[in-house]
Tab-separated table of N, CA and C in Angstrom:
chain	number	residue	atom	x	y	z
A	19	MET	N	-8.058	-40.097	-63.960
A	19	MET	CA	-9.235	-39.604	-64.654
A	19	MET	C	-10.421	-39.453	-63.701
A	20	ALA	N	-10.633	-40.450	-62.850
A	20	ALA	CA	-11.738	-40.395	-61.892
A	20	ALA	C	-11.548	-39.230	-60.920
A	21	GLU	N	-10.293	-38.960	-60.588
A	21	GLU	CA	-10.016	-37.861	-59.661
A	21	GLU	C	-10.375	-36.519	-60.293
A	22	ALA	N	-10.061	-36.353	-61.566
A	22	ALA	CA	-10.380	-35.095	-62.260
A	22	ALA	C	-11.891	-34.908	-62.373
A	23	ILE	N	-12.604	-35.972	-62.651
A	23	ILE	CA	-14.067	-35.898	-62.757
A	23	ILE	C	-14.676	-35.560	-61.398
A	24	ALA	N	-14.161	-36.192	-60.359
A	24	ALA	CA	-14.657	-35.912	-59.006
A	24	ALA	C	-14.388	-34.454	-58.632
A	25	ALA	N	-13.217	-33.945	-58.977
A	25	ALA	CA	-12.868	-32.552	-58.667
A	25	ALA	C	-13.779	-31.587	-59.414
A	26	LEU	N	-14.050	-31.865	-60.682
A	26	LEU	CA	-14.938	-30.997	-61.464
A	26	LEU	C	-16.364	-31.023	-60.925
A	27	GLY	N	-16.837	-32.214	-60.575
A	27	GLY	CA	-18.178	-32.338	-60.009
A	27	GLY	C	-18.297	-31.597	-58.698
A	28	LEU	N	-17.289	-31.731	-57.857
A	28	LEU	CA	-17.280	-31.048	-56.570
A	28	LEU	C	-17.243	-29.536	-56.762
A	29	ALA	N	-16.386	-29.082	-57.648
A	29	ALA	CA	-16.282	-27.638	-57.905
A	29	ALA	C	-17.620	-27.090	-58.410
A	30	GLY	N	-18.270	-27.827	-59.306
A	30	GLY	CA	-19.576	-27.397	-59.812
A	30	GLY	C	-20.624	-27.324	-58.715
A	31	SER	N	-20.628	-28.311	-57.845
A	31	SER	CA	-21.578	-28.322	-56.726
A	31	SER	C	-21.317	-27.160	-55.780
A	32	ILE	N	-20.056	-26.886	-55.528
A	32	ILE	CA	-19.696	-25.778	-54.633
A	32	ILE	C	-20.120	-24.446	-55.244
A	33	VAL	N	-19.873	-24.264	-56.529
A	33	VAL	CA	-20.256	-23.012	-57.197
A	33	VAL	C	-21.774	-22.822	-57.131
A	34	GLN	N	-22.522	-23.891	-57.345
A	34	GLN	CA	-23.985	-23.808	-57.267
A	34	GLN	C	-24.430	-23.437	-55.852
A	35	MET	N	-23.822	-24.058	-54.867
A	35	MET	CA	-24.157	-23.775	-53.475
A	35	MET	C	-23.843	-22.314	-53.131
A	36	ILE	N	-22.698	-21.826	-53.574
A	36	ILE	CA	-22.315	-20.432	-53.317
A	36	ILE	C	-23.309	-19.485	-53.982
A	37	ASP	N	-23.748	-19.817	-55.178
A	37	ASP	CA	-24.698	-18.973	-55.895
A	37	ASP	C	-26.015	-18.860	-55.135
A	38	PHE	N	-26.569	-20.001	-54.719
A	38	PHE	CA	-27.817	-19.983	-53.953
A	38	PHE	C	-27.637	-19.247	-52.629
A	39	SER	N	-26.539	-19.505	-51.940
A	39	SER	CA	-26.291	-18.871	-50.642
A	39	SER	C	-26.150	-17.360	-50.784
A	40	ALA	N	-25.480	-16.926	-51.841
A	40	ALA	CA	-25.311	-15.491	-52.067
A	40	ALA	C	-26.660	-14.822	-52.319
A	41	LYS	N	-27.508	-15.489	-53.056
A	41	LYS	CA	-28.846	-14.961	-53.327
A	41	LYS	C	-29.632	-14.811	-52.026
A	42	ILE	N	-29.568	-15.828	-51.183
A	42	ILE	CA	-30.271	-15.787	-49.904
A	42	ILE	C	-29.669	-14.709	-49.005
A	43	SER	N	-28.347	-14.614	-48.992
A	43	SER	CA	-27.687	-13.600	-48.167
A	43	SER	C	-28.132	-12.199	-48.561
A	44	THR	N	-28.273	-11.952	-49.845
A	44	THR	CA	-28.726	-10.648	-50.330
A	44	THR	C	-30.138	-10.354	-49.842
A	45	ARG	N	-31.014	-11.342	-49.943
A	45	ARG	CA	-32.387	-11.159	-49.467
A	45	ARG	C	-32.418	-10.888	-47.965
A	46	LEU	N	-31.625	-11.662	-47.231
A	46	LEU	CA	-31.601	-11.488	-45.783
A	46	LEU	C	-31.022	-10.136	-45.389
A	47	LYS	N	-30.033	-9.664	-46.141
A	47	LYS	CA	-29.442	-8.357	-45.858
A	47	LYS	C	-30.488	-7.265	-46.035
A	48	GLU	N	-31.255	-7.343	-47.093
A	48	GLU	CA	-32.306	-6.362	-47.322
A	48	GLU	C	-33.339	-6.409	-46.207
A	49	PHE	N	-33.690	-7.612	-45.783
A	49	PHE	CA	-34.678	-7.772	-44.725
A	49	PHE	C	-34.136	-7.255	-43.395
A	50	GLN	N	-32.894	-7.593	-43.067
A	50	GLN	CA	-32.279	-7.152	-41.813
A	50	GLN	C	-32.226	-5.634	-41.747
A	51	SER	N	-31.884	-4.994	-42.851
A	51	SER	CA	-31.746	-3.539	-42.833
A	51	SER	C	-33.090	-2.840	-42.662
A	52	SER	N	-34.178	-3.534	-42.932
A	52	SER	CA	-35.494	-2.917	-42.786
A	52	SER	C	-36.026	-3.033	-41.364
A	53	LEU	N	-35.337	-3.763	-40.502
A	53	LEU	CA	-35.766	-3.923	-39.118
A	53	LEU	C	-34.825	-3.175	-38.187
A	54	THR	N	-35.349	-2.751	-37.068
A	54	THR	CA	-34.500	-2.051	-36.109
A	54	THR	C	-33.822	-3.018	-35.148
A	55	GLN	N	-34.362	-4.198	-34.981
A	55	GLN	CA	-33.748	-5.160	-34.076
A	55	GLN	C	-33.142	-6.311	-34.862
A	56	ASN	N	-32.067	-6.882	-34.336
A	56	ASN	CA	-31.366	-7.959	-35.023
A	56	ASN	C	-31.783	-9.334	-34.545
A	57	SER	N	-32.831	-9.420	-33.758
A	57	SER	CA	-33.227	-10.723	-33.234
A	57	SER	C	-34.489	-11.215	-33.929
A	58	ASN	N	-34.326	-11.688	-35.124
A	58	ASN	CA	-35.438	-12.329	-35.808
A	58	ASN	C	-34.994	-13.722	-36.224
A	59	VAL	N	-35.901	-14.471	-36.769
A	59	VAL	CA	-35.643	-15.875	-37.056
A	59	VAL	C	-34.524	-16.068	-38.091
A	60	PHE	N	-34.261	-15.058	-38.910
A	60	PHE	CA	-33.273	-15.196	-39.968
A	60	PHE	C	-31.905	-14.596	-39.630
A	61	SER	N	-31.767	-14.006	-38.456
A	61	SER	CA	-30.522	-13.294	-38.150
A	61	SER	C	-29.306	-14.224	-38.119
A	62	ASP	N	-29.454	-15.442	-37.628
A	62	ASP	CA	-28.320	-16.376	-37.630
A	62	ASP	C	-27.869	-16.686	-39.050
A	63	LEU	N	-28.826	-16.931	-39.922
A	63	LEU	CA	-28.484	-17.220	-41.321
A	63	LEU	C	-27.787	-16.040	-41.978
A	64	TYR	N	-28.230	-14.855	-41.640
A	64	TYR	CA	-27.646	-13.647	-42.209
A	64	TYR	C	-26.151	-13.573	-41.924
A	65	PHE	N	-25.745	-14.000	-40.740
A	65	PHE	CA	-24.334	-13.938	-40.360
A	65	PHE	C	-23.553	-15.193	-40.753
A	66	GLU	N	-24.204	-16.349	-40.844
A	66	GLU	CA	-23.499	-17.600	-41.092
A	66	GLU	C	-23.297	-17.928	-42.572
A	67	LEU	N	-24.227	-17.537	-43.417
A	67	LEU	CA	-24.098	-17.877	-44.843
A	67	LEU	C	-22.860	-17.278	-45.509
A	68	PRO	N	-22.494	-16.026	-45.232
A	68	PRO	CA	-21.255	-15.519	-45.840
A	68	PRO	C	-20.016	-16.326	-45.433
A	69	LEU	N	-19.978	-16.785	-44.190
A	69	LEU	CA	-18.864	-17.626	-43.748
A	69	LEU	C	-18.857	-18.950	-44.500
A	70	LEU	N	-20.028	-19.535	-44.663
A	70	LEU	CA	-20.131	-20.785	-45.425
A	70	LEU	C	-19.679	-20.572	-46.866
A	71	ASN	N	-20.104	-19.479	-47.477
A	71	ASN	CA	-19.689	-19.176	-48.857
A	71	ASN	C	-18.179	-19.044	-48.979
A	72	ASP	N	-17.585	-18.316	-48.041
A	72	ASP	CA	-16.135	-18.114	-48.074
A	72	ASP	C	-15.387	-19.441	-47.912
A	73	THR	N	-15.849	-20.259	-46.988
A	73	THR	CA	-15.214	-21.555	-46.755
A	73	THR	C	-15.333	-22.447	-47.984
A	74	LEU	N	-16.503	-22.478	-48.587
A	74	LEU	CA	-16.686	-23.291	-49.792
A	74	LEU	C	-15.842	-22.770	-50.945
A	75	ALA	N	-15.739	-21.462	-51.069
A	75	ALA	CA	-14.903	-20.885	-52.134
A	75	ALA	C	-13.446	-21.289	-51.956
A	76	GLN	N	-12.975	-21.332	-50.716
A	76	GLN	CA	-11.599	-21.761	-50.454
A	76	GLN	C	-11.402	-23.235	-50.783
A	77	LEU	N	-12.434	-24.042	-50.555
A	77	LEU	CA	-12.353	-25.470	-50.893
A	77	LEU	C	-12.332	-25.704	-52.397
A	78	CYS	N	-12.843	-24.749	-53.136
A	78	CYS	CA	-12.993	-24.900	-54.580
A	78	CYS	C	-11.702	-24.620	-55.351
A	79	THR	N	-10.657	-24.180	-54.673
A	79	THR	CA	-9.402	-23.877	-55.360
A	79	THR	C	-8.700	-25.176	-55.770
A	80	PRO	N	-7.957	-25.144	-56.864
A	80	PRO	CA	-7.246	-26.349	-57.299
A	80	PRO	C	-6.307	-26.923	-56.226
A	81	VAL	N	-5.655	-26.054	-55.467
A	81	VAL	CA	-4.737	-26.517	-54.431
A	81	VAL	C	-5.495	-27.287	-53.358
A	82	ALA	N	-6.612	-26.721	-52.906
A	82	ALA	CA	-7.406	-27.392	-51.863
A	82	ALA	C	-7.980	-28.700	-52.376
A	83	LEU	N	-8.470	-28.704	-53.606
A	83	LEU	CA	-9.039	-29.929	-54.167
A	83	LEU	C	-7.987	-31.012	-54.356
A	84	SER	N	-6.757	-30.610	-54.682
A	84	SER	CA	-5.705	-31.603	-54.905
A	84	SER	C	-5.310	-32.324	-53.615
A	85	ARG	N	-5.595	-31.721	-52.482
A	85	ARG	CA	-5.241	-32.328	-51.195
A	85	ARG	C	-6.257	-33.368	-50.726
A	86	LEU	N	-7.420	-33.402	-51.366
A	86	LEU	CA	-8.457	-34.342	-50.965
A	86	LEU	C	-8.345	-35.640	-51.759
A	87	SER	N	-8.617	-36.746	-51.106
A	87	SER	CA	-8.653	-38.021	-51.821
A	87	SER	C	-9.921	-38.072	-52.668
A	88	VAL	N	-9.956	-38.972	-53.628
A	88	VAL	CA	-11.130	-39.137	-54.490
A	88	VAL	C	-12.350	-39.451	-53.629
A	89	GLN	N	-12.166	-40.307	-52.649
A	89	GLN	CA	-13.271	-40.694	-51.767
A	89	GLN	C	-13.787	-39.477	-50.973
A	90	ASN	N	-12.881	-38.669	-50.473
A	90	ASN	CA	-13.299	-37.475	-49.738
A	90	ASN	C	-13.979	-36.465	-50.651
A	91	LYS	N	-13.504	-36.346	-51.882
A	91	LYS	CA	-14.151	-35.445	-52.838
A	91	LYS	C	-15.582	-35.886	-53.104
A	92	GLN	N	-15.773	-37.189	-53.251
A	92	GLN	CA	-17.122	-37.706	-53.507
A	92	GLN	C	-18.037	-37.478	-52.312
A	93	MET	N	-17.532	-37.708	-51.111
A	93	MET	CA	-18.330	-37.489	-49.905
A	93	MET	C	-18.648	-36.005	-49.722
A	94	LEU	N	-17.663	-35.168	-49.972
A	94	LEU	CA	-17.885	-33.731	-49.858
A	94	LEU	C	-18.898	-33.265	-50.900
A	95	MET	N	-18.829	-33.820	-52.096
A	95	MET	CA	-19.766	-33.456	-53.144
A	95	MET	C	-21.193	-33.823	-52.735
A	96	LEU	N	-21.384	-35.003	-52.168
A	96	LEU	CA	-22.713	-35.398	-51.705
A	96	LEU	C	-23.213	-34.451	-50.611
A	97	THR	N	-22.329	-34.085	-49.715
A	97	THR	CA	-22.696	-33.174	-48.629
A	97	THR	C	-23.078	-31.806	-49.182
A	98	VAL	N	-22.281	-31.292	-50.098
A	98	VAL	CA	-22.567	-29.978	-50.691
A	98	VAL	C	-23.871	-30.031	-51.479
A	99	GLU	N	-24.108	-31.113	-52.209
A	99	GLU	CA	-25.349	-31.238	-52.971
A	99	GLU	C	-26.561	-31.257	-52.049
A	100	ARG	N	-26.449	-31.961	-50.925
A	100	ARG	CA	-27.553	-31.985	-49.959
A	100	ARG	C	-27.765	-30.606	-49.350
A	101	CYS	N	-26.683	-29.922	-49.038
A	101	CYS	CA	-26.801	-28.547	-48.513
A	101	CYS	C	-27.438	-27.637	-49.551
A	102	ALA	N	-27.048	-27.802	-50.803
A	102	ALA	CA	-27.618	-26.975	-51.874
A	102	ALA	C	-29.124	-27.217	-51.989
A	103	THR	N	-29.542	-28.449	-51.829
A	103	THR	CA	-30.971	-28.763	-51.845
A	103	THR	C	-31.685	-28.041	-50.715
A	104	GLN	N	-31.082	-28.058	-49.523
A	104	GLN	CA	-31.678	-27.372	-48.376
A	104	GLN	C	-31.704	-25.854	-48.595
A	105	VAL	N	-30.662	-25.325	-49.204
A	105	VAL	CA	-30.615	-23.884	-49.470
A	105	VAL	C	-31.669	-23.508	-50.512
A	106	GLU	N	-31.891	-24.363	-51.496
A	106	GLU	CA	-32.955	-24.109	-52.476
A	106	GLU	C	-34.320	-24.078	-51.796
A	107	LEU	N	-34.547	-25.023	-50.882
A	107	LEU	CA	-35.802	-25.035	-50.133
A	107	LEU	C	-35.941	-23.772	-49.286
A	108	LEU	N	-34.841	-23.352	-48.679
A	108	LEU	CA	-34.841	-22.126	-47.883
A	108	LEU	C	-35.148	-20.923	-48.763
A	109	ASP	N	-34.572	-20.892	-49.951
A	109	ASP	CA	-34.833	-19.804	-50.892
A	109	ASP	C	-36.321	-19.737	-51.217
A	110	SER	N	-36.926	-20.870	-51.439
A	110	SER	CA	-38.358	-20.931	-51.720
A	110	SER	C	-39.169	-20.434	-50.526
A	111	LEU	N	-38.765	-20.845	-49.333
A	111	LEU	CA	-39.441	-20.395	-48.117
A	111	LEU	C	-39.313	-18.885	-47.942
A	112	LEU	N	-38.115	-18.372	-48.165
A	112	LEU	CA	-37.895	-16.928	-48.028
A	112	LEU	C	-38.722	-16.149	-49.045
A	113	GLU	N	-38.846	-16.690	-50.225
A	113	GLU	CA	-39.648	-16.031	-51.262
A	113	GLU	C	-41.083	-15.850	-50.790
A	114	ARG	N	-41.607	-16.846	-50.085
A	114	ARG	CA	-42.981	-16.773	-49.589
A	114	ARG	C	-43.092	-16.001	-48.277
A	115	THR	N	-42.021	-15.971	-47.484
A	115	THR	CA	-42.083	-15.449	-46.125
A	115	THR	C	-41.655	-13.999	-45.992
A	116	LEU	N	-40.546	-13.644	-46.597
A	116	LEU	CA	-40.024	-12.286	-46.418
A	116	LEU	C	-40.957	-11.265	-47.051
A	117	PRO	N	-41.065	-10.104	-46.426
A	117	PRO	CA	-41.945	-9.068	-46.968
A	117	PRO	C	-41.438	-8.564	-48.316
A	118	LYS	N	-42.371	-8.147	-49.110
A	118	LYS	CA	-42.050	-7.593	-50.426
A	118	LYS	C	-41.713	-6.114	-50.290
A	119	GLU	N	-41.037	-5.589	-51.286
A	119	GLU	CA	-40.672	-4.172	-51.305
A	119	GLU	C	-41.930	-3.321	-51.211
A	120	GLY	N	-41.872	-2.323	-50.342
A	120	GLY	CA	-42.988	-1.406	-50.198
A	120	GLY	C	-44.026	-1.799	-49.161
A	121	GLU	N	-43.878	-2.951	-48.527
A	121	GLU	CA	-44.825	-3.347	-47.491
A	121	GLU	C	-44.606	-2.488	-46.247
A	122	SER	N	-45.649	-2.356	-45.454
A	122	SER	CA	-45.572	-1.523	-44.254
A	122	SER	C	-44.599	-2.109	-43.247
A	123	SER	N	-44.094	-1.271	-42.348
A	123	SER	CA	-43.159	-1.757	-41.331
A	123	SER	C	-43.850	-2.731	-40.388
A	124	PHE	N	-45.141	-2.549	-40.161
A	124	PHE	CA	-45.893	-3.494	-39.333
A	124	PHE	C	-45.893	-4.878	-39.984
A	125	SER	N	-46.121	-4.909	-41.267
A	125	SER	CA	-46.122	-6.172	-42.019
A	125	SER	C	-44.756	-6.831	-42.006
A	126	LYS	N	-43.704	-6.024	-42.088
A	126	LYS	CA	-42.347	-6.554	-42.088
A	126	LYS	C	-42.000	-7.220	-40.765
A	127	ARG	N	-42.495	-6.663	-39.674
A	127	ARG	CA	-42.228	-7.246	-38.356
A	127	ARG	C	-43.006	-8.512	-38.179
């Protein structure tokens, strides 16, 4: 029973993390496409978040979850929850930092 609860909690945390990461990836994609150069402060995140999402999605499968011990599921859940908190903070930062639609190219740079 504890194993099933841990698996459900972990899966929920992973889904939440993927949702936030996908939202940020979309914002970063829009921002990247508005610039001519790929060397800005967000370019690493633009390329790394999709990989993180894919990896987390693979961990969320029943087969992958069944291979983890209850203790590892709990530790992974804590790690994913902490990452999700950081991604939420990043989302808030991006909301304030990234240029809005229609801003001049000078402002975007």
